[in-house]
Each structure stands twice: as C-alpha cells, then as structure tokens.
C-alpha cells in the first residue's frame, strides 16, 4: 500500500490487513506466554512438548525407596557419589536410586466412600 | 414449549437436583471422584474414586404423588474395586484409583460393569438378593450344625422373603496385560469382547477369558528415544463391532478396522486438522493433546477434547473437524502459569446428550459448558454448594476477559484452578446430568414445567 493511500485513508484497512492483524493478535498471547516461560526456565528443552513429557507420562507413579538397590549402589560406588537424577529430572532411570529422604507419606486406611454415607440431599 | 432434549434454547433451564459427598476444607485424596458413568437405561449411576471405591446410585421409582419431581438417585451399592498394589520388580506403586467404569448392557436381573485402574480391569456383578432359604435339616436358624442323632423328622427348606441386599462380586480379573498405564476401556457392541488401552498398546479381551488377550494396536517404537506420541483414549464404534478409534497426544485420531488385519497398526482413517505453522509455539503440541474421544450415539460422528476446545468430526471427513467449540479460550494468555502448575496437563472428558444435539465438557472454577450443535448457543454453568437449593435454577456464568467486569462476571485471574470438572455424564435419554466436582457429585435436571 503506497504511503499516499495510507495518508488519505488512515482509518481504513483492507479486509486482508485486518485479518492479518487479528491473526497476529491471536498468536500473540501464546507466544507471549512462551517467552515468559523461556525467560523463567532458559534450559527448557528445544523439543516443544517432545519426548520429555511423554517419558514422564509413561513413568508416572511413585518410585519407592528400595534398600536393596540403595545399598548395592552405595557399595558399587564407594568413592564416587551416587548418581543424581541428572539434567533429566523427570526421568527415573535405572541408576537413580530414591534416597531415604524421598520416602512417601503413609496412606490412610481404607474406609467407605463419603458418597455412600454422609449427607444425602 | 417443551424444554426439549434436543435443544439448548433460552427455554432450557437446568436445576439443581442433588449433591453427594461432604463439605470439607481439606479433601481426602481418596475421595476425589475419578470417573462417572450412567448405565444404558440411566437407572444406575456409577462413580469411581481415587481410593479405588465404586459407588452405584439407583434412580428411585417415580411415585404418582410427585409428578413434578423426577426420580432421585440414592445409594444402591458400594464396594472396594481396586486396592493399592506394589510392583516389586520396579519398586513402583500401582495406584488403586479407578480410571474408568463402563457398564455392560443388561442381559438378566444382575448388573455388570467393568472398572479399571492403571493395570488391572475387573468385571463386577451387582445383584439383588431378597429371599433366603429357611428350614434346613442339618443346620439350625443361626447356622450352627445340629447333632444328626437328634433329628427325627425331615423337612423341605423354603424360600422366605428377606430385606433387600445388594451384593457386588468380582466375576473376572483381567490382569498382567499392560506394561503402561490403562487410560480407556470400551465394551464392544458384540457384548462378547472389550478393549483396554494404555499409553502405547491396545488389547482386545473376551469377557470369558482372563488369561489371554489379543494385542490389536502397538505403537511402541523399537527405540524408546524415538517416541513421539502416546495413545490417550480409545473407544469402540457403538454399532460396528469391527471398528474402533484411538486418539493421540499429538491431536490426531485413528480409526481402525479389525477385519483388515490382526494387528491394527495401520489405520483405516486418519483424522487431523492441519495447523498453521506460523501459529506454532512451545505449547502447541501440549494443548493439542486429545484427552477424550467419544462416538456419537448415532455412530456418525466423533467428539474430541483437547485443552482449550471440543471438536466434532464427521467420520467421512478426515482433513478437519466439522465443528470446533471454544471451551475457555481466555486461558491462552495464561499458558505459562498453567504449565508451571501442571494444569495444562489436566485431562478433561466430554459427553454427548442422548440425541447427539448437545455436547458438554468441564472447565475450571467448577464451571462446566454445554454447546448446542443446532442453535450454536452455549452456556456456562457452575457446580457449587451455593446453588444447591432443591430445584434452584442454575444461573449462567460468564468469565470476563479484560476491561470492565460486570457485577455477575468473574475475571480470569479470580478463577480457582484447583476446582476442576474433569468428569461428567449425561443420562442416555433424559436431560439429567451428573457432574463430578472434586469430591462431590452434583446431579442436575432440566426444569419440569
């Protein structure tokens, strides 16, 4: 669009331009959010939503402290430290042994559901 | 005008009917409802929770004296379906949380349902007992054995009425067939088989056989580092016993025909909406992941739910959905914090009404949304104790996106993201809905004039 035309019709936009502008504003929230996230966590993986999420999903479930594994691992690596979770904290690999500090809370005993007892309106 | 099942016009008013569960400040994790399902007649309503328990409600018979009040749902049976288990080999806990319940169509006096946790599917029989035999010869009335030498006469035991007792017994246990976590079960229209789907595989079972299962889909790559997508949901076609669909974390749906081959790794149809590459962001794939897929009752359409939308697809058109409904698009500008608090991974379900004309899904702040496919009207309602007076009409809610907030509106920043409605159910033929709000179950009905 030539400058002259813009000056003559400053408030008019062609249908196409308006649509472009709306689309850009539509993308903007998501991109702005992405920028926010990258600013907070610069080391976030290059693959958007890639296998990191999927691996985490596949291995959902509390890994428990296993004293056998733990002591075997300690014995094997007398001089070195136990391998930590590493950069992929979401991955529970074979070498990552939960420590006694990671012990989960005791679950409460099984009782009847409150939907079956309690208030009925 | 009759408040139609078919339409969501301004004349359709939803009313509070019942709420189950207790008001608590700190919810016990075990009480969180994880699945809700009506049976095929709508007479029974089942819920499963994180504690592995199933509660079944039964609709009371409508009395002639109360024409204006539809039957209410009362507790019929409750049982512990699954218990926590431990996988000693991997040092992993297996949650007892009930992921899905699916009813079998009723074929005799007893009711049958399938319930599943992450690893094991169970077939439960729920039956009534209202008679018991009395007058045994070798036992007395308390069940103690009688000394045979004191018995001088014989009598025939008779059946006498007793107080109704509802028993739930596990009839089949289908175990050890899934390495990954089961997300779906679906009963086939042949009533002889059903499928169970986990993140990477789908298995076909016969109800009578528990020690064998056929693997019909396997998307596990030879090298796990090449993993790019997982199965998120699966369902059999309501009428064609050879057809099923499964959805993926990449926002695609595959339709498979079991007549084509034993292993349905190659789809018959592939449904995917093309994405504008310039729109792509870090969040694109995550929010496109499909959390639920449901066939319409007619079998002509499938509905999918991803993080921000519900889509309706025509089975005859693979390249794009025929309808897209925005559930809560205002969350697009909150994706960063929703990623940080993991809400972006919430798995919402979606349901059809009996005539496939209205679809419903949940949102945050205990809001749930309904979309009328014909009139294109939509409504946002709230499940809360404040609107819990008998037959109180639910007032439509509105989220204000920016600028001036009207008195009744709520701003996006005030939404409570811990109050999420993930599971809802719609009665198969009437306008009765069940909405699970964390540990409470709400039942709403449309207003009877």
XYZ file of C-alpha atoms in Angstrom:
570
model
C 0.000 0.000 0.000
C 1.511 3.309 -1.013
C 2.128 5.969 1.538
C -0.183 8.321 -0.206
C -3.071 5.917 0.139
C -2.388 5.420 3.818
C -2.434 9.132 4.408
C -5.681 9.501 2.577
C -7.405 6.689 4.393
C -5.657 6.354 7.721
C -8.511 4.636 9.477
C -9.407 2.175 6.748
C -7.825 -1.177 6.447
C -8.337 -3.621 3.693
C -10.133 -6.766 4.701
C -6.946 -8.739 4.327
C -4.872 -6.486 6.536
C -7.488 -6.552 9.228
C -7.492 -10.302 9.200
C -3.713 -10.400 9.411
C -3.734 -8.074 12.358
C -6.346 -10.164 14.137
C -4.378 -13.315 13.499
C -1.236 -11.759 14.866
C -3.073 -10.680 17.961
C -4.407 -14.217 18.230
C -0.932 -15.697 18.153
C 0.432 -13.096 20.459
C -0.921 -14.449 23.761
C 0.582 -17.891 23.192
C 3.900 -16.504 22.004
C 3.995 -14.060 24.874
C 3.398 -16.922 27.274
C 6.141 -18.928 25.605
C 8.556 -16.045 26.018
C 7.637 -15.791 29.685
C 8.323 -19.469 30.180
C 11.653 -19.387 28.373
C 12.685 -16.422 30.477
C 11.995 -18.343 33.670
C 13.483 -21.623 32.532
C 16.164 -20.984 29.936
C 17.283 -24.605 29.954
C 13.881 -25.863 28.829
C 14.261 -28.416 26.066
C 14.414 -27.485 22.447
C 11.749 -30.001 21.500
C 8.432 -28.362 22.267
C 6.379 -30.874 24.194
C 8.631 -33.623 22.974
C 9.617 -36.915 24.450
C 10.436 -35.408 27.839
C 6.749 -35.127 28.578
C 5.994 -38.489 27.135
C 8.684 -40.268 29.122
C 7.471 -38.560 32.278
C 3.972 -39.683 31.469
C 4.956 -43.263 30.826
C 6.770 -43.481 34.113
C 4.119 -41.865 36.231
C 3.926 -43.451 39.616
C 5.795 -43.096 42.811
C 9.122 -44.818 42.792
C 9.784 -46.132 46.219
C 12.933 -46.380 48.224
C 14.398 -49.843 47.834
C 17.011 -50.533 50.472
C 18.475 -53.369 48.418
C 19.065 -51.183 45.389
C 20.309 -48.357 47.549
C 22.879 -50.391 49.427
C 24.053 -52.183 46.314
C 24.554 -48.872 44.586
C 26.400 -47.421 47.541
C 28.677 -50.419 47.707
C 29.412 -50.247 43.994
C 30.410 -46.632 44.113
C 32.429 -46.370 47.299
C 34.499 -43.495 46.106
C 32.011 -41.697 43.972
C 28.726 -40.119 44.842
C 25.520 -41.842 43.963
C 24.376 -40.680 40.551
C 21.885 -37.928 40.928
C 18.842 -37.579 38.780
C 20.862 -35.616 36.266
C 19.588 -32.945 33.918
C 16.551 -35.036 33.059
C 14.924 -34.846 36.435
C 11.739 -36.244 35.057
C 13.362 -39.458 34.015
C 13.605 -42.138 36.628
C 16.380 -44.176 35.129
C 17.757 -47.385 36.453
C 20.637 -45.667 38.209
C 18.581 -43.178 40.085
C 18.004 -44.663 43.478
C 15.496 -42.862 45.653
C 17.096 -41.949 48.949
C 15.579 -42.367 52.382
C 14.680 -38.701 52.249
C 12.275 -39.419 49.416
C 10.085 -41.733 51.435
C 6.402 -41.080 50.751
C 3.806 -40.427 53.371
C 1.846 -43.279 54.751
C -1.520 -43.713 53.084
C -4.637 -43.531 55.216
C -6.610 -46.701 55.821
C -9.407 -47.787 53.530
C -12.830 -46.590 54.591
C -16.220 -46.409 52.960
C -16.683 -43.651 50.431
C -18.363 -40.499 51.698
C -20.629 -40.571 48.668
C -22.240 -43.685 50.100
C -22.642 -42.332 53.601
C -22.740 -38.754 54.772
C -25.114 -36.148 53.514
C -27.771 -37.126 51.081
C -29.816 -34.243 49.790
C -42.964 -25.160 24.748
C -41.492 -28.406 25.930
C -37.968 -27.993 27.275
C -36.627 -30.234 24.600
C -33.971 -32.828 24.999
C -32.910 -31.672 21.607
C -32.294 -28.022 22.146
C -30.426 -25.705 24.409
C -32.572 -22.677 23.844
C -33.215 -19.931 26.281
C -36.152 -22.048 27.422
C -33.986 -24.880 28.694
C -33.281 -24.286 32.326
C -31.079 -26.506 34.391
C -31.954 -27.036 38.051
C -30.098 -28.398 40.981
C -31.347 -31.827 41.974
C -28.916 -33.475 44.385
C -25.361 -33.343 45.667
C -23.472 -36.304 47.130
C -20.418 -36.106 49.295
C -19.385 -33.938 52.193
C -18.278 -30.366 52.575
C -14.723 -30.436 53.803
C -11.975 -27.934 53.969
C -9.228 -30.410 53.286
C -10.352 -33.059 50.859
C -9.008 -36.525 51.489
C -7.286 -37.625 48.299
C -9.141 -40.913 48.308
C -12.479 -39.102 47.984
C -11.638 -37.420 44.713
C -14.040 -38.750 42.086
C -12.175 -40.068 39.068
C -14.949 -41.365 36.827
C -18.749 -41.065 36.415
C -20.967 -43.191 34.182
C -24.686 -43.828 33.698
C -25.716 -47.313 32.640
C -27.564 -47.868 29.347
C -31.027 -47.160 30.750
C -29.957 -44.364 33.065
C -31.386 -46.238 36.011
C -27.959 -46.590 37.585
C -25.163 -44.072 38.026
C -21.694 -45.269 38.996
C -18.759 -43.294 40.347
C -15.185 -44.384 40.924
C -12.695 -42.564 43.123
C -9.007 -42.265 43.838
C -9.362 -44.633 46.767
C -10.365 -47.466 44.445
C -14.009 -47.467 45.541
C -17.095 -47.664 43.394
C -20.422 -46.197 44.489
C -23.560 -47.004 42.487
C -26.688 -44.891 42.768
C -30.105 -46.056 41.649
C -32.919 -43.861 40.499
C -35.964 -44.240 42.670
C -39.248 -45.124 41.020
C -41.311 -42.051 40.309
C -44.303 -42.013 42.552
C -47.699 -40.963 41.267
C -47.942 -38.393 44.022
C -44.919 -36.466 42.891
C -45.387 -35.997 39.183
C -43.371 -32.810 39.196
C -40.360 -34.345 40.819
C -38.248 -36.667 38.818
C -36.803 -39.713 40.493
C -33.825 -39.075 42.702
C -30.659 -41.137 42.824
C -29.945 -42.988 46.043
C -27.089 -45.235 47.049
C -27.638 -48.742 45.722
C -24.304 -50.421 46.266
C -20.736 -49.574 47.170
C -17.618 -51.695 47.120
C -13.852 -51.594 47.062
C -12.999 -52.362 43.465
C -9.229 -51.998 43.456
C -6.630 -51.852 46.184
C -3.177 -50.319 46.106
C -0.598 -52.747 44.830
C 3.139 -52.768 44.632
C 5.290 -53.766 41.702
C 8.271 -55.227 43.498
C 10.375 -55.555 40.395
C 10.276 -51.872 39.565
C 9.716 -50.576 43.106
C 6.680 -48.749 41.835
C 3.340 -48.287 43.452
C 0.257 -49.183 41.448
C -2.472 -46.712 42.272
C -5.889 -48.009 43.170
C -7.547 -45.026 41.526
C -10.411 -46.064 39.251
C -9.622 -44.612 35.847
C -12.765 -45.704 34.060
C -16.037 -47.531 34.618
C -18.038 -48.944 31.724
C -21.383 -50.682 32.053
C -22.380 -53.770 30.134
C -25.880 -53.796 28.666
C -28.247 -55.620 30.968
C -28.988 -59.184 29.917
C -30.537 -60.619 33.072
C -31.529 -59.497 36.534
C -27.963 -58.682 37.535
C -25.936 -55.635 36.518
C -22.397 -55.924 35.208
C -19.722 -53.278 34.956
C -16.048 -53.071 34.103
C -13.801 -50.985 36.307
C -10.110 -50.391 35.785
C -7.115 -48.845 37.488
C -3.724 -48.347 35.819
C -3.006 -52.032 35.406
C -5.972 -54.317 36.029
C -9.510 -54.481 34.658
C -12.217 -56.165 36.712
C -15.701 -57.337 35.814
C -18.116 -56.792 38.707
C -21.543 -58.349 39.098
C -24.070 -56.392 41.112
C -27.110 -58.429 42.067
C -30.023 -58.312 44.453
C -30.981 -60.854 46.994
C -34.422 -60.614 48.551
C -35.118 -64.204 49.572
C -33.299 -66.710 51.694
C -33.820 -70.375 52.362
C -35.119 -71.335 55.779
C -35.762 -74.653 57.438
C -32.579 -76.583 56.896
C -32.365 -80.042 58.404
C -28.720 -80.131 59.401
C -28.371 -76.510 60.498
C -30.431 -74.503 62.928
C -31.668 -70.964 62.261
C -28.387 -69.415 63.371
C -26.403 -71.699 61.127
C -24.986 -73.913 63.815
C -24.738 -77.570 62.957
C -27.297 -79.812 64.586
C -26.406 -83.156 66.033
C -27.691 -85.644 63.445
C -28.782 -88.067 66.132
C -31.349 -85.551 67.391
C -33.052 -85.216 64.031
C -36.181 -87.322 63.852
C -38.134 -85.685 61.042
C -37.279 -84.290 57.607
C -38.485 -81.013 56.231
C -38.047 -79.233 52.906
C -36.358 -75.839 53.162
C -38.457 -72.980 51.754
C -37.517 -69.564 50.391
C -38.756 -66.726 52.531
C -38.542 -63.007 51.837
C -35.771 -61.007 53.468
C -34.636 -57.390 53.468
C -33.172 -56.458 50.135
C -29.455 -56.990 49.980
C -27.335 -55.781 47.079
C -24.143 -57.712 46.561
C -21.190 -56.874 44.388
C -18.874 -59.694 43.441
C -15.804 -59.642 41.218
C -16.504 -62.144 38.458
C -13.385 -61.711 36.347
C -9.986 -60.147 36.874
C -8.078 -59.234 33.721
C -4.523 -58.642 34.891
C -0.937 -58.521 33.707
C -1.641 -57.381 30.178
C -0.445 -53.787 30.351
C 3.079 -52.528 30.816
C 1.923 -48.923 30.701
C -0.999 -47.158 32.327
C -4.515 -48.018 31.203
C -6.403 -44.897 30.152
C -9.515 -46.373 28.493
C -11.797 -49.369 28.376
C -14.602 -49.833 25.902
C -17.258 -52.536 25.615
C -17.806 -53.796 22.085
C -21.272 -53.837 20.511
C -20.981 -57.616 20.199
C -21.197 -57.755 24.015
C -18.600 -60.516 23.943
C -15.403 -58.518 23.802
C -13.977 -55.303 25.107
C -10.744 -53.376 24.707
C -8.321 -51.808 27.144
C -5.870 -49.139 26.041
C -2.683 -47.920 27.682
C -0.176 -45.293 26.543
C 1.311 -47.458 23.834
C -0.873 -50.512 23.306
C -4.470 -51.587 22.930
C -5.624 -55.087 23.886
C -8.777 -56.973 22.978
C -10.347 -59.268 25.549
C -13.126 -61.800 25.634
C -15.211 -61.436 28.771
C -14.942 -65.145 29.489
C -11.167 -65.425 29.171
C -8.852 -63.757 31.642
C -5.548 -65.407 30.888
C -5.322 -64.299 27.275
C -5.611 -61.017 25.489
C -5.044 -60.027 21.866
C -2.858 -57.044 21.169
C -4.509 -55.040 18.392
C -2.506 -51.804 18.425
C 1.144 -51.358 19.337
C 2.804 -48.011 18.783
C 5.864 -48.624 20.885
C 8.935 -47.728 18.840
C 11.889 -50.118 18.735
C 13.982 -47.386 20.257
C 12.170 -45.525 23.026
C 14.086 -42.385 22.251
C 12.112 -42.175 19.046
C 8.859 -41.952 20.962
C 6.842 -39.031 19.669
C 3.278 -39.726 20.666
C 1.169 -41.827 23.016
C -2.380 -43.159 22.963
C -4.649 -41.005 25.078
C -8.118 -42.573 24.642
C -9.877 -45.309 22.691
C -13.448 -46.374 22.014
C -15.376 -48.949 20.011
C -17.954 -47.854 17.450
C -21.438 -48.112 19.010
C -22.813 -50.378 16.262
C -19.969 -51.775 14.153
C -18.117 -54.320 16.232
C -15.113 -54.268 13.902
C -14.438 -50.528 14.201
C -12.731 -48.502 16.890
C -10.901 -45.205 17.230
C -7.982 -44.055 19.316
C -6.663 -40.570 19.935
C -3.100 -39.410 20.458
C -1.103 -36.820 22.357
C -0.426 -35.110 19.032
C -4.081 -34.270 18.463
C -4.818 -36.948 15.891
C -7.440 -39.681 15.763
C -7.054 -43.016 14.024
C -9.953 -45.214 13.045
C -9.145 -48.902 12.696
C -10.996 -51.852 11.218
C -10.260 -55.196 12.849
C -11.262 -57.020 9.692
C -8.300 -55.555 7.850
C -5.633 -57.309 9.899
C -4.977 -58.824 13.290
C -2.655 -56.020 14.293
C -4.267 -52.693 13.536
C -1.104 -50.635 13.441
C -2.130 -49.240 10.091
C -5.178 -47.100 10.387
C -8.128 -47.121 8.048
C -8.761 -43.426 8.578
C -6.595 -40.687 9.995
C -8.198 -37.534 11.351
C -6.032 -34.478 11.750
C -6.650 -30.781 11.469
C -3.893 -29.001 9.584
C -2.052 -26.486 11.701
C -0.785 -23.143 10.530
C 2.975 -23.416 11.113
C 3.228 -19.743 11.937
C 0.917 -20.357 14.898
C 3.187 -22.922 16.425
C 4.548 -22.319 19.907
C 6.078 -24.308 22.713
C 2.588 -25.069 23.949
C 1.052 -26.117 20.646
C 1.581 -29.825 20.975
C 0.685 -29.944 24.645
C -2.640 -28.180 24.203
C -3.471 -30.202 21.109
C -3.176 -33.475 23.013
C -6.599 -35.124 22.981
C -7.804 -36.047 26.447
C -11.045 -37.785 25.459
C -12.706 -39.208 22.355
C -16.374 -40.256 22.180
C -18.524 -41.611 19.384
C -21.928 -40.023 18.989
C -24.844 -42.322 19.763
C -25.594 -42.428 16.057
C -22.073 -43.597 15.277
C -21.709 -40.951 12.564
C -19.534 -38.513 14.482
C -16.707 -38.470 16.977
C -16.073 -35.756 19.520
C -12.615 -34.950 20.824
C -11.500 -32.780 23.724
C -8.164 -31.034 23.815
C -7.056 -28.487 26.359
C -8.925 -25.488 25.013
C -11.558 -26.827 22.615
C -14.098 -29.545 21.859
C -14.294 -30.693 18.253
C -16.849 -32.726 16.363
C -15.612 -34.774 13.405
C -17.625 -36.462 10.685
C -16.314 -39.985 10.124
C -16.467 -39.298 6.421
C -14.148 -36.307 6.545
C -10.618 -36.760 7.810
C -8.983 -33.477 6.998
C -10.705 -31.278 9.546
C -13.433 -31.262 12.185
C -16.903 -30.111 11.162
C -17.374 -28.146 14.364
C -14.993 -26.540 16.865
C -16.170 -25.072 20.160
C -14.039 -22.888 22.418
C -14.277 -24.077 25.991
C -12.137 -21.473 27.720
C -10.048 -19.654 25.156
C -9.208 -16.944 27.708
C -6.690 -19.410 29.157
C -4.470 -18.869 26.122
C -2.895 -15.897 27.854
C -2.308 -17.943 30.998
C -0.476 -20.871 29.461
C 2.818 -20.093 31.151
C 1.431 -20.340 34.681
C -0.818 -23.249 33.721
C 2.301 -25.065 32.571
C 4.079 -24.283 35.809
C 1.269 -25.591 37.999
C 0.742 -28.594 35.701
C -2.869 -27.639 34.951
C -2.035 -27.651 31.267
C -1.882 -31.453 31.556
C -5.378 -31.787 33.028
C -7.443 -34.354 31.166
C -10.984 -33.167 30.605
C -13.655 -35.519 29.342
C -16.589 -34.696 27.078
C -20.048 -36.212 26.620
C -22.953 -36.236 24.148
C -26.574 -35.922 25.176
C -28.960 -38.703 24.196
C -29.913 -37.203 20.847
C -26.367 -36.034 19.958
C -27.600 -32.455 19.704
C -25.836 -31.025 22.766
C -22.295 -31.664 23.999
C -20.893 -30.978 27.444
C -17.459 -30.664 28.996
C -15.908 -29.287 32.161
C -13.631 -26.369 32.940
C -12.095 -24.684 35.996
C -13.708 -22.918 38.943
C -16.257 -25.757 38.959
C -17.653 -24.423 35.703
C -18.940 -26.712 33.005
C -20.001 -25.842 29.475
C -22.733 -27.034 27.130
C -22.846 -26.426 23.382
C -25.969 -26.864 21.287
C -24.878 -28.069 17.884
C -28.058 -26.924 16.156
C -28.686 -23.480 17.575
C -24.969 -22.828 18.161
C -25.864 -21.488 21.596
C -23.622 -22.288 24.528
C -23.914 -21.869 28.267
C -21.549 -21.930 31.242
C -22.925 -23.293 34.500
C -21.375 -23.817 37.914
C -21.489 -26.727 40.324
C -21.376 -25.176 43.745
C -22.968 -25.569 47.132
C -24.280 -22.030 46.901
C -26.683 -23.044 44.143
C -27.785 -26.142 45.996
C -31.335 -25.418 46.990
C -33.771 -28.034 45.733
C -34.897 -27.262 42.178
C -32.966 -23.990 42.196
C -32.397 -22.843 38.643
C -28.731 -22.561 37.693
C -27.714 -19.143 36.575
C -25.437 -18.902 33.539
C -21.930 -17.766 34.442
C -19.605 -15.563 32.483
C -15.874 -15.054 32.553
C -14.703 -11.539 31.895
C -11.628 -11.386 29.748
C -10.433 -7.902 30.278
C -11.598 -4.370 30.675
C -14.729 -3.715 32.598
C -16.071 -6.540 34.689
C -19.790 -6.652 35.143
C -21.230 -7.423 38.527
C -22.030 -11.079 37.857
C -18.908 -11.850 35.913
C -15.722 -13.369 37.216
C -12.321 -12.343 35.978
C -9.830 -14.844 34.607
C -7.419 -14.112 37.432
C -10.018 -14.993 40.040
C -10.686 -18.457 38.672
C -9.910 -21.291 41.063
C -7.799 -23.762 39.115
C -7.940 -26.346 41.857
C -11.670 -26.701 41.261
C -11.674 -28.593 38.007
C -14.521 -30.515 36.469
C -12.896 -33.338 34.561
C -15.696 -35.917 34.629
C -19.322 -35.505 33.655
C -22.065 -37.840 32.434
C -25.351 -37.363 30.605
C -28.361 -39.636 31.062
C -28.887 -41.710 27.887
C -32.385 -40.402 27.156
C -33.292 -37.609 29.554
C -31.940 -34.217 30.495
C -30.241 -35.382 33.670
C -26.527 -34.783 34.124
C -24.015 -35.872 36.731
C -21.059 -33.564 37.357
C -18.074 -34.549 39.498
C -16.555 -31.593 41.328
C -13.507 -32.989 43.113
C -15.089 -34.980 45.939
C -18.710 -34.022 45.364
C -21.150 -35.399 42.815
C -23.807 -32.991 41.572
C -26.933 -34.102 39.770
C -28.816 -31.543 37.703
C -32.063 -31.912 35.782
C -33.847 -29.664 33.382
C -36.838 -27.804 34.715
C -40.126 -29.678 34.535
C -42.933 -27.261 33.877
